[in-house]
CSV table of C-alpha atoms and ligand atoms in Angstrom, one decimal:
chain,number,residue,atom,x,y,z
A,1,UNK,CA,3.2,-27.5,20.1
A,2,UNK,CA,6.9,-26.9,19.0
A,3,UNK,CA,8.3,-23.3,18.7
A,4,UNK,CA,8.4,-21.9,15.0
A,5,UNK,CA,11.4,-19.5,14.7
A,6,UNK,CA,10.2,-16.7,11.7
A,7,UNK,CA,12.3,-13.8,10.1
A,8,UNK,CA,10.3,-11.5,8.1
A,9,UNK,CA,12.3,-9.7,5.9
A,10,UNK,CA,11.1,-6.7,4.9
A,11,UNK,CA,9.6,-3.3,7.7
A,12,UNK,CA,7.3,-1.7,5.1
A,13,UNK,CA,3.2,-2.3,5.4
A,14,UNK,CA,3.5,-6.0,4.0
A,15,UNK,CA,6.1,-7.2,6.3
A,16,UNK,CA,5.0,-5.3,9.5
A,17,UNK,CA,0.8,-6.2,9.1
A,18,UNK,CA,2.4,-10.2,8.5
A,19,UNK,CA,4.8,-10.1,11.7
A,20,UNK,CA,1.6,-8.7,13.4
A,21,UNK,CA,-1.1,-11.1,12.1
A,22,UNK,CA,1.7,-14.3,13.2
A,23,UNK,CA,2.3,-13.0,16.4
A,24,UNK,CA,-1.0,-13.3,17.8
A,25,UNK,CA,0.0,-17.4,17.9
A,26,UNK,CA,2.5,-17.4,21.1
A,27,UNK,CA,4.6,-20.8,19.8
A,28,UNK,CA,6.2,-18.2,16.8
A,29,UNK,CA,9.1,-16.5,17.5
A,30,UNK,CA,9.0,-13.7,15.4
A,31,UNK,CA,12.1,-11.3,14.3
A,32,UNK,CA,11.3,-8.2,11.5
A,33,UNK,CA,15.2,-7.7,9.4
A,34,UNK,CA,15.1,-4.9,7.5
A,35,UNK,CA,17.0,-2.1,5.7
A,36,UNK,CA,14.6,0.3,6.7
A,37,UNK,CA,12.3,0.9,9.8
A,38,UNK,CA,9.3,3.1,10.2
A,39,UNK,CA,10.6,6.8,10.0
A,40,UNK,CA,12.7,5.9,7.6
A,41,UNK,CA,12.0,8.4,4.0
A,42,UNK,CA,14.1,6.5,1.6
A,43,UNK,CA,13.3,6.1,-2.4
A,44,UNK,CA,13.9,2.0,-1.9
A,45,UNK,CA,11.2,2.1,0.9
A,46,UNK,CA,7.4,2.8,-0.7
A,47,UNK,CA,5.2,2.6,2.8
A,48,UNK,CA,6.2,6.3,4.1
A,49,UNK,CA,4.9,7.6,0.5
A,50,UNK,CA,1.7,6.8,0.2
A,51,UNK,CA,-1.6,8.6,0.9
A,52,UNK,CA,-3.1,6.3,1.8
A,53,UNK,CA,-6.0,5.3,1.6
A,54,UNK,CA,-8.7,2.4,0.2
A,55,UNK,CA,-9.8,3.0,-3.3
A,56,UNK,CA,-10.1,-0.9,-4.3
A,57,UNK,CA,-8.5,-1.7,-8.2
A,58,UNK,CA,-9.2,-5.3,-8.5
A,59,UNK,CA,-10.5,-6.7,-11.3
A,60,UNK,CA,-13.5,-9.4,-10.3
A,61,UNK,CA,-12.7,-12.7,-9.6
A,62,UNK,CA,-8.6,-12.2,-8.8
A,63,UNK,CA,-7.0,-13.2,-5.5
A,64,UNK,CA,-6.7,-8.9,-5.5
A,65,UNK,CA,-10.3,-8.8,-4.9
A,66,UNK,CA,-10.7,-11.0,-2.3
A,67,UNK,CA,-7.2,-9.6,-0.2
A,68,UNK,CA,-8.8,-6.1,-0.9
A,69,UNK,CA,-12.3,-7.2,0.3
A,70,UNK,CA,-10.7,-9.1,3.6
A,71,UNK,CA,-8.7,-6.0,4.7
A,72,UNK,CA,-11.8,-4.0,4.8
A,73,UNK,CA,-13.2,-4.8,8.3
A,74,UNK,CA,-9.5,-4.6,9.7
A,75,UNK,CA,-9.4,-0.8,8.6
A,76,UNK,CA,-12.6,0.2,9.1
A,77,UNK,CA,-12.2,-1.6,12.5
A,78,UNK,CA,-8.7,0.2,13.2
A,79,UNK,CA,-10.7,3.8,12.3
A,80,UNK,CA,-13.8,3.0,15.1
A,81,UNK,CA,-11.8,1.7,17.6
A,82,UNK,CA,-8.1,2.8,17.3
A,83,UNK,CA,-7.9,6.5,16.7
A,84,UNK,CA,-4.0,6.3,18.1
A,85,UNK,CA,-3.7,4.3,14.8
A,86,UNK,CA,-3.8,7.4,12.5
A,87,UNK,CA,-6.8,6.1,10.3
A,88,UNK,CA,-9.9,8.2,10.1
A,89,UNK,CA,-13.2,7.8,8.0
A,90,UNK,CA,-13.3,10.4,4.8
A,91,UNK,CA,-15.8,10.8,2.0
A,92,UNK,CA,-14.4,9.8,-1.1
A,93,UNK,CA,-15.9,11.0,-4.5
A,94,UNK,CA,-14.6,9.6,-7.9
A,95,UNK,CA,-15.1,11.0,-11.3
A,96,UNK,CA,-15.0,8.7,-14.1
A,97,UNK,CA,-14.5,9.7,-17.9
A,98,UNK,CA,-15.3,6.8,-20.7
A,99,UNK,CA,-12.1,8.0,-22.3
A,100,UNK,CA,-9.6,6.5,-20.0
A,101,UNK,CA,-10.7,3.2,-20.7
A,102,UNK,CA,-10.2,3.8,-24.4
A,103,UNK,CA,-7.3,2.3,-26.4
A,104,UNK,CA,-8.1,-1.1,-24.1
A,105,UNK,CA,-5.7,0.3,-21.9
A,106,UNK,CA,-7.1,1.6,-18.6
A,107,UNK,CA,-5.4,3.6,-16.2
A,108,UNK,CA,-4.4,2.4,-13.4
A,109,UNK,CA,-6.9,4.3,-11.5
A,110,UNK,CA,-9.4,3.7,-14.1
A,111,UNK,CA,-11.1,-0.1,-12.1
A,112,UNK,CA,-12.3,2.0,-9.0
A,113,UNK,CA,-13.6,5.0,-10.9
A,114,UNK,CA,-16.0,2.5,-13.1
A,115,UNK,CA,-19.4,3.5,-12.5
A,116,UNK,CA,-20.6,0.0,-11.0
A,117,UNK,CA,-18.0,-1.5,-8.9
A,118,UNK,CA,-17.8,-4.9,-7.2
A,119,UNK,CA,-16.8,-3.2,-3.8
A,120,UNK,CA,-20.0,-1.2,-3.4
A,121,UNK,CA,-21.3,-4.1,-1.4
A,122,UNK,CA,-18.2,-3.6,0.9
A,123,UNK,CA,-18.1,0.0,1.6
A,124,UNK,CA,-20.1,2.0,3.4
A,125,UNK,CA,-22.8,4.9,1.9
A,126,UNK,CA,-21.5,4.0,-1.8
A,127,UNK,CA,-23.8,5.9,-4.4
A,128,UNK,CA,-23.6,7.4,-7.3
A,129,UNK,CA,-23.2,11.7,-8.2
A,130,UNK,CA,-26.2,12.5,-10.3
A,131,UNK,CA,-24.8,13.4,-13.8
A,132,UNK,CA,-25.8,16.8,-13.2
A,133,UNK,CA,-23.5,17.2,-10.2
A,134,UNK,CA,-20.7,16.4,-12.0
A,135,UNK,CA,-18.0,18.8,-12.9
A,136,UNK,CA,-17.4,19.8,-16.3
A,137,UNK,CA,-15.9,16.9,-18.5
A,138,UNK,CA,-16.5,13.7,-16.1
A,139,UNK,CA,-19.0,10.7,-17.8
A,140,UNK,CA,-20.2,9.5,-14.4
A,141,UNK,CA,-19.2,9.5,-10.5
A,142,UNK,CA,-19.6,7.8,-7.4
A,143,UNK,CA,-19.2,8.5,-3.9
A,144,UNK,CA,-19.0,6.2,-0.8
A,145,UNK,CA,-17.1,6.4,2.9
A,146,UNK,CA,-13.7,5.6,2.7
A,147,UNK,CA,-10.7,5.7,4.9
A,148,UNK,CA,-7.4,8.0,4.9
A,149,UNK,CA,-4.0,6.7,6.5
A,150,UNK,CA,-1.6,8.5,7.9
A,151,UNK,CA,1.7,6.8,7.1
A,152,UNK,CA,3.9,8.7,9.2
A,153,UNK,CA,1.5,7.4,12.9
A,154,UNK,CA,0.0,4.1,11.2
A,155,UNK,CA,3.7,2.4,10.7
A,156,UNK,CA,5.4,3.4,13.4
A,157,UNK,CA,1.9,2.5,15.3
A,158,UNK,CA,2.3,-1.3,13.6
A,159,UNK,CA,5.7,-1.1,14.6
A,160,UNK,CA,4.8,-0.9,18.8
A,161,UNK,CA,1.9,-3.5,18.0
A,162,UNK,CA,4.3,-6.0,17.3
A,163,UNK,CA,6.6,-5.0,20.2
A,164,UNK,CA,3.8,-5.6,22.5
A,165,UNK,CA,3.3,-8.9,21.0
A,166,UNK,CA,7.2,-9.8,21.5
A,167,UNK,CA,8.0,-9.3,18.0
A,168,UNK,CA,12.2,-8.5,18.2
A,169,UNK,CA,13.4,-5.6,15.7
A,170,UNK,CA,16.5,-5.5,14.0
A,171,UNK,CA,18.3,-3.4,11.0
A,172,UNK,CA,19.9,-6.0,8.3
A,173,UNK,CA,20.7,-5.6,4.4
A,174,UNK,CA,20.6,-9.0,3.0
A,175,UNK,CA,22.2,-9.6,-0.8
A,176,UNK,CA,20.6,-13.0,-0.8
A,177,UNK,CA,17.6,-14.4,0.8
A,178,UNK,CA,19.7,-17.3,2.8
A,179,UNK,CA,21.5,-14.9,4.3
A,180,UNK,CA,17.6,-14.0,6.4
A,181,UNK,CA,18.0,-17.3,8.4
A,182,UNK,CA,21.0,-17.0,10.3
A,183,UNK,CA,19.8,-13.6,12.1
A,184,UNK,CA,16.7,-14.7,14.2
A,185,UNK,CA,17.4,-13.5,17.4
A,186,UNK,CA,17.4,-17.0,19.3
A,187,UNK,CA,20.9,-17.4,17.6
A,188,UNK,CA,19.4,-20.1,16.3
A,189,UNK,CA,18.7,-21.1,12.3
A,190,UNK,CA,15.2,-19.6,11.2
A,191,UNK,CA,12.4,-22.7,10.0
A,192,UNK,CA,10.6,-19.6,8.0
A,193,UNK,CA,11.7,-16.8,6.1
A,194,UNK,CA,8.5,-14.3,5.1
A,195,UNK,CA,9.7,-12.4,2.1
A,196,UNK,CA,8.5,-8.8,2.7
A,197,UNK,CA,11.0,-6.8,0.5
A,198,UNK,CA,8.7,-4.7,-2.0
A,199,UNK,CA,10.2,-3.9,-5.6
A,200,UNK,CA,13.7,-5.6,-4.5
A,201,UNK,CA,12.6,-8.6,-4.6
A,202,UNK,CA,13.9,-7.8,-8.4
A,203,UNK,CA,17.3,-8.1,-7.2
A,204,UNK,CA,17.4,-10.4,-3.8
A,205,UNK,CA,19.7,-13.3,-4.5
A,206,UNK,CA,17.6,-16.5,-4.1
A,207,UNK,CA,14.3,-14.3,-5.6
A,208,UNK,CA,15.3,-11.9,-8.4
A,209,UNK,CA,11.9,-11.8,-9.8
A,210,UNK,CA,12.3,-10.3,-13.0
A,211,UNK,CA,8.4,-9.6,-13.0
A,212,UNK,CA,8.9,-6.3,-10.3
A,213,UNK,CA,8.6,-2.9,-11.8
A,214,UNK,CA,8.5,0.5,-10.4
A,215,UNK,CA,5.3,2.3,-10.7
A,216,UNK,CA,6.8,5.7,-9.5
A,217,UNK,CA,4.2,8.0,-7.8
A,218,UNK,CA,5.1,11.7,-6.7
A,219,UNK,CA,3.0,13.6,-4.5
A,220,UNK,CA,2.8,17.2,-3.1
A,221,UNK,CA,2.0,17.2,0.4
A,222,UNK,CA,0.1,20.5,1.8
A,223,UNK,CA,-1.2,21.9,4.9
A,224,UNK,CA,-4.3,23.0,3.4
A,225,UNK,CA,-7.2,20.8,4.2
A,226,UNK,CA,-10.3,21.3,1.7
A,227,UNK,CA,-13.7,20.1,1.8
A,228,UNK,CA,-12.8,16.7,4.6
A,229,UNK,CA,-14.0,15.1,0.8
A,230,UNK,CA,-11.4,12.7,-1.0
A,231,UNK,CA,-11.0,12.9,-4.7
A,232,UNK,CA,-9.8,11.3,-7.1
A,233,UNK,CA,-10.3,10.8,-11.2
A,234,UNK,CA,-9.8,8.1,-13.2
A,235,UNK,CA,-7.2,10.1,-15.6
A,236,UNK,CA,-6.3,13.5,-17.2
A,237,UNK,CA,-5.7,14.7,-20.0
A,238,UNK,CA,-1.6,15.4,-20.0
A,239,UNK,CA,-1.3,11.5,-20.6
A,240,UNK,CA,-2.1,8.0,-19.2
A,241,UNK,CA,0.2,8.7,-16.7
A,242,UNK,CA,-1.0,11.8,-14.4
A,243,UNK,CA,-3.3,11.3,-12.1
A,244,UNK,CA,-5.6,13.5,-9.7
A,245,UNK,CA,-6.2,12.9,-6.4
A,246,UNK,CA,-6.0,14.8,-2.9
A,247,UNK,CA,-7.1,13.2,0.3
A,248,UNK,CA,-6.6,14.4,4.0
A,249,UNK,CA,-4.5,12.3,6.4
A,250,UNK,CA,-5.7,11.8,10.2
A,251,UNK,CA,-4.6,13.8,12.6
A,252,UNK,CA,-2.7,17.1,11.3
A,253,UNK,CA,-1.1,14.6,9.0
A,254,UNK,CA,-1.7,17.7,5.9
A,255,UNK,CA,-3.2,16.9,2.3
A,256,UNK,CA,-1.8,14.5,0.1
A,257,UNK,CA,-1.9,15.8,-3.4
A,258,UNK,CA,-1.1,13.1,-6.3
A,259,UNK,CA,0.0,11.8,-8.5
A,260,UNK,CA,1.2,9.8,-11.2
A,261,UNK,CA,2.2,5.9,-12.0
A,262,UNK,CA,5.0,5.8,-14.1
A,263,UNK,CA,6.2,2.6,-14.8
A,264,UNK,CA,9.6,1.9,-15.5
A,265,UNK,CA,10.9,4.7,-13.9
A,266,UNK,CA,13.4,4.7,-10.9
A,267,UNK,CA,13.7,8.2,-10.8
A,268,UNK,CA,13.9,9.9,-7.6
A,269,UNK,CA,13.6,13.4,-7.7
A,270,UNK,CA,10.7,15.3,-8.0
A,271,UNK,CA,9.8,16.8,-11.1
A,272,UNK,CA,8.8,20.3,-10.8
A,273,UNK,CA,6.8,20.6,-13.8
A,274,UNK,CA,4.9,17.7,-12.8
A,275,UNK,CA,4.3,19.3,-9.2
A,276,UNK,CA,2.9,22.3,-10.8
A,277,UNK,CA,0.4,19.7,-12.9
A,278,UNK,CA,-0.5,18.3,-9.7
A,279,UNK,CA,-1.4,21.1,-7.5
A,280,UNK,CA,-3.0,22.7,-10.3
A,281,UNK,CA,-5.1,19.7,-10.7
A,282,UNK,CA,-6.2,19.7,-7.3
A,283,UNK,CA,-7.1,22.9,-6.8
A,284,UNK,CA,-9.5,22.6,-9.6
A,285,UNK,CA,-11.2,19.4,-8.6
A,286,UNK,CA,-11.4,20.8,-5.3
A,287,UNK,CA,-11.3,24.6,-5.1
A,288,UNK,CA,-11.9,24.4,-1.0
A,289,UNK,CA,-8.1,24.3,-0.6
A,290,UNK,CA,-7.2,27.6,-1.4
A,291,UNK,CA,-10.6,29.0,-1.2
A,292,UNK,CA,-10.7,29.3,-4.9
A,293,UNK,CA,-7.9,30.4,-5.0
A,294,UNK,CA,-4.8,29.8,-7.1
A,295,UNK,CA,-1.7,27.1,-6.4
A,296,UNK,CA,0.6,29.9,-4.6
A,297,UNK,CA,-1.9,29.6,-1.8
A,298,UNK,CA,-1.2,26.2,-1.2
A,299,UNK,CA,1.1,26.0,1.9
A,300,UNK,CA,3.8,23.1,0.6
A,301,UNK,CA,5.4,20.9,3.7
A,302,UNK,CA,7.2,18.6,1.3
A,303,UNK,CA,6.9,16.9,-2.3
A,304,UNK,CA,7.7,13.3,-2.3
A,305,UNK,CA,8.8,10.6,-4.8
A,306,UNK,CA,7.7,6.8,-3.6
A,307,UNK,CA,8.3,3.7,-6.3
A,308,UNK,CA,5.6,1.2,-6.1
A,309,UNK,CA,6.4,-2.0,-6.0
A,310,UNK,CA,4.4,-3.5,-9.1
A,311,UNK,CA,4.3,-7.0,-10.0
A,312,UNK,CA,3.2,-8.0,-13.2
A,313,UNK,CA,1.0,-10.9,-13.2
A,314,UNK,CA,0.2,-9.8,-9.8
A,315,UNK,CA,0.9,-9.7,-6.1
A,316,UNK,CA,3.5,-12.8,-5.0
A,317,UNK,CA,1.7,-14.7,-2.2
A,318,UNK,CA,3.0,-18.1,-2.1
A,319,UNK,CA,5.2,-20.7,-0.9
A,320,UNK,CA,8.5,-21.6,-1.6
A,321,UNK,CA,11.7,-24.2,-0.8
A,322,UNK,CA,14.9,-21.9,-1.7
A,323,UNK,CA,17.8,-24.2,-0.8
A,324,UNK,CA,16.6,-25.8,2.0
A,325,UNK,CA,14.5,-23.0,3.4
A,326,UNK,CA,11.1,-22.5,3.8
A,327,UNK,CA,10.0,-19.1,1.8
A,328,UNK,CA,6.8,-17.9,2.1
A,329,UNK,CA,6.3,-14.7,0.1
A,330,UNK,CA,4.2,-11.2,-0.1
A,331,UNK,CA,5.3,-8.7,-2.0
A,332,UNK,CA,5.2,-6.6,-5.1
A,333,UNK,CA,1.5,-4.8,-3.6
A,334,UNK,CA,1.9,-1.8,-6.8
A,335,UNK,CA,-0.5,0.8,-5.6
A,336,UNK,CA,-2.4,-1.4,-3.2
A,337,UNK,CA,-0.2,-2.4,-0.7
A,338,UNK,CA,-2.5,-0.8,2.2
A,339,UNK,CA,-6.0,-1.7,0.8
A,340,UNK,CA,-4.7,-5.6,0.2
A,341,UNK,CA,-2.1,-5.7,3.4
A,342,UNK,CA,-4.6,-7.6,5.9
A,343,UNK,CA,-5.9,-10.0,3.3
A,344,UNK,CA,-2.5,-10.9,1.9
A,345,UNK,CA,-1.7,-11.2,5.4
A,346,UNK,CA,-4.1,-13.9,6.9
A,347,UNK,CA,-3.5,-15.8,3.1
A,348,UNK,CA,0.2,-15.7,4.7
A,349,UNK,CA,-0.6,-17.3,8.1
A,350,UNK,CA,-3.2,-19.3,6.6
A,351,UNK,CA,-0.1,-20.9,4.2
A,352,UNK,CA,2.3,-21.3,7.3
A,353,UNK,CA,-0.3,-23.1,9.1
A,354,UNK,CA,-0.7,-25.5,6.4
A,355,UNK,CA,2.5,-26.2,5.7
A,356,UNK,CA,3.5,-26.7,9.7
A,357,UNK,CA,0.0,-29.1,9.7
A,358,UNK,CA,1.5,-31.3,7.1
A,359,UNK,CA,4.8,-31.4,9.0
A,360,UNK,CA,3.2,-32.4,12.2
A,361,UNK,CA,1.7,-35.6,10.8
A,362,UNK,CA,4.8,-36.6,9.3
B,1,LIG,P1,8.2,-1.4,1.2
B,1,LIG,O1,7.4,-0.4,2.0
B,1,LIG,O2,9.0,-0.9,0.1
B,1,LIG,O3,9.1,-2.1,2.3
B,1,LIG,C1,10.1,-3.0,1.9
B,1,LIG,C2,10.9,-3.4,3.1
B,1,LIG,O4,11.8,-4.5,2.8
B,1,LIG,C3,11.7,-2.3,3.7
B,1,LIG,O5,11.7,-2.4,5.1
B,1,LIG,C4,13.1,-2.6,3.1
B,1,LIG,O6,14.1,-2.0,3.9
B,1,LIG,C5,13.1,-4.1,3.2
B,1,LIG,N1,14.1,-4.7,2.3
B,1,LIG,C6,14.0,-4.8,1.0
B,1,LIG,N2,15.1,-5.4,0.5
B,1,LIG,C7,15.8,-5.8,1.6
B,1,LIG,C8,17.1,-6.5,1.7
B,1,LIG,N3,17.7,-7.0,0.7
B,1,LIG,N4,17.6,-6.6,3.0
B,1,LIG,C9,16.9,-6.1,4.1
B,1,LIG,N5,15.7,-5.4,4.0
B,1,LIG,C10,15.2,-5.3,2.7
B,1,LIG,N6,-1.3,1.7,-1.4
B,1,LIG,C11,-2.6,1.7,-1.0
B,1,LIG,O7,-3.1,0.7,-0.5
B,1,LIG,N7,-3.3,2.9,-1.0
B,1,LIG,C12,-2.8,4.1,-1.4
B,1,LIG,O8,-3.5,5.1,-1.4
B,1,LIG,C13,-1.5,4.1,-1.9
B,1,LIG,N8,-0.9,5.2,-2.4
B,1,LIG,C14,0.4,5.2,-2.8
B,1,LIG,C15,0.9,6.4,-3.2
B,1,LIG,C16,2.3,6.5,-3.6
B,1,LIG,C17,2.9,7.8,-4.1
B,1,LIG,C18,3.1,5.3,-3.5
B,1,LIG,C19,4.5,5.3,-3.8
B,1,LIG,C20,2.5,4.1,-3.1
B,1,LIG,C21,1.2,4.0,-2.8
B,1,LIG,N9,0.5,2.9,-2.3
B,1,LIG,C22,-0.7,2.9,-1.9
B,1,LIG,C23,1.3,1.6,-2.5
B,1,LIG,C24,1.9,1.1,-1.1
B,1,LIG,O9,2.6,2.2,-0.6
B,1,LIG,C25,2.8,-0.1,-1.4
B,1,LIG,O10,2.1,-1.1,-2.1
B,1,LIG,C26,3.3,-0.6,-0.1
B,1,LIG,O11,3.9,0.4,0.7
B,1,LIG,C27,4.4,-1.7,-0.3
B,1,LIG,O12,4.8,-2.1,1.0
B,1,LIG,P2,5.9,-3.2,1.2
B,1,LIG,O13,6.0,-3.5,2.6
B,1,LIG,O14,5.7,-4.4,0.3
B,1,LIG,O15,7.2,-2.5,0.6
């Protein structure tokens, strides 16, 4: 079979999982271009930011459920067999009020708070908090086995996966998505281009889809460790907005504190009025980090802004002739982009090995 030369644009979960997932077939010839690399902390580049773990948001019968239910196995493999990966097993429990699904506007946490989800046949020890467990305020919970990722070892950890697999690296900023095929390290002109590029896909020549939005999330990251439980609510009451969540990354990674999804805004700073929400927030719903004690005891190692890249109507996997180029894209993962990132990767190799099947019998 004839070499395919690939460029995935694009070093962030998406396009680092995809270059992964191709490599495993030897006859592509796989280069990652990208403005940013693992290590990277940059407010264009959403991977470093996130908790991260797998709290699945579809709503039944989208192409969200099934990516989220296919990249199951691949994390709850990764946390058996790889500890070197950065992923560990963690409770999660999730307290659900009938209020933030008032208004017919849910929040965006509000789908895996619901009280009978369609992933409790996926996860491990799902059940549900008897009502008299529940703290103060909360209409029903649930609590199953989880995962955390730390996003400072699992990227960089993708990263060397695909180096092992003879994936080449390189840094490029591309204004338009033509520009991808002239750099695949052969020195020869790319067959593929895999569109990887998060929330600037917006403003990529050749894609500018005027569907991507920021969802901006900011996060307070502690050294204080808690219960080992994971928690998150499916709203507050400061607005639709805030969220509540804390979960503890793998190995000495420190406790994510979160959040909020603010869409529309690019803003990069963090707020410090919002921090203060957050940690106060956490320390209630878990008083274990401080030992009941109050938010000055929380020992701060850094508060962090990420965007998330949010597509409306969805998450873009599909192909594509731009010019004369073959595009195949996956991006715009919102707040998902770990829990979907195996499943929207195999739908990508599974749409490259269609597409090269048809060309063969030509
Ligand atoms: P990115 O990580 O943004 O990567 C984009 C890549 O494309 C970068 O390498 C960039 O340099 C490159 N690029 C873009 N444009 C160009 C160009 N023109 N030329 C060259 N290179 C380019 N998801 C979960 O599943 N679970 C969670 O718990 C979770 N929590 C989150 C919490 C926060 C606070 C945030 C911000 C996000 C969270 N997410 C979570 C969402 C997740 O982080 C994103 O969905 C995911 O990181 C998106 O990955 P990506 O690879 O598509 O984009």
């Amino acid at each position: 079979m004839a070499e395919t030369r690939i460029v995935v644009i694009g070093a962030g979960v998406a396009g680092l999982t995809t270059a992964l997932l191709l490599s495993r077939n030897k006859n592509y010839k796989i280069t990652v271009a990208a403005k940013h690399m693992p290590g990277d902390y940059d407010i264009e580049y959403a991977s470093p930011w996130a908790g991260a773990n797998y709290l699945p948001v579809a709503v039944p019968g989208t192409d969200l459920e099934k990516w989220e239910a296919d990249t199951w196995p691949e994390l709850e493999k990764l946390a058996t067999l790889h500890p070197e990966a950065g992923i560990h097993f963690q409770a999660a429990t999730l307290y659900n009020r009938t209020k933030d699904f008032e208004d017919g506007k849910a929040t965006a946490l509000a789908a895996s708070t619901v009280s009978d989800p369609w992933y409790k046949a996926i996860v491990p020890n799902f059940g549900k908090i008897p009502k008299d467990q529940l703290p103060a305020g909360y209409d029903n919970g649930n609590t199953f086995t989880s995962v955390c990722i730390n996003t400072a070892i699992y990227l960089p950890w993708l990263l060397s996966r695909c180096l092992e697999s003879g994936v080449i690296f390189k840094r490029a900023v591309f204004d338009h998505i033509s520009e991808a095929s002239r750099v695949h390290h052969s020195g020869e002109k790319a067959d593929v281009i895999i569109n990887c590029t998060g929330l600037s896909a917006g403003k990529l020549g050749g894609v500018e889809d005027r569907n991507m939005v920021p969802a901006r999330g900011q996060i307070v990251l502690v050294r204080n460790e808690g219960d080992g439980v994971m928690h998150a609510t499916s709203g507050t009451d400061f607005s639709k907005e805030d969220f509540c969540y804390t979960m503890t990354r793998a190995a000495g990674g420190g406790t994510i504190l979160g959040g909020c999804y603010q869409i529309g805004s690019w803003d990069s700073q963090p707020d410090p009025n919002l921090a203060i929400r957050i940690m106060r927030r956490a320390v209630d719903i878990c008083p274990a980090l401080t030992d009941g004690k109050g938010i000055e005891h929380l020992s701060i190692i850094r508060h962090g802004v990420g965007l998330r890249p949010l597509r409306i109507g969805g998450t873009r996997v599909e192909k594509e002739r731009i010019d004369t180029m073959l595009v195949i894209h996956n991006y715009g993962h919102g707040g998902y982009g770990y829990q979907s990132s195996y499943g929207c990767s195999q739908a990508v190799v599974k749409l490259l090995e269609e597409v090269l099947s048809v060309r063969a019998k030509l």
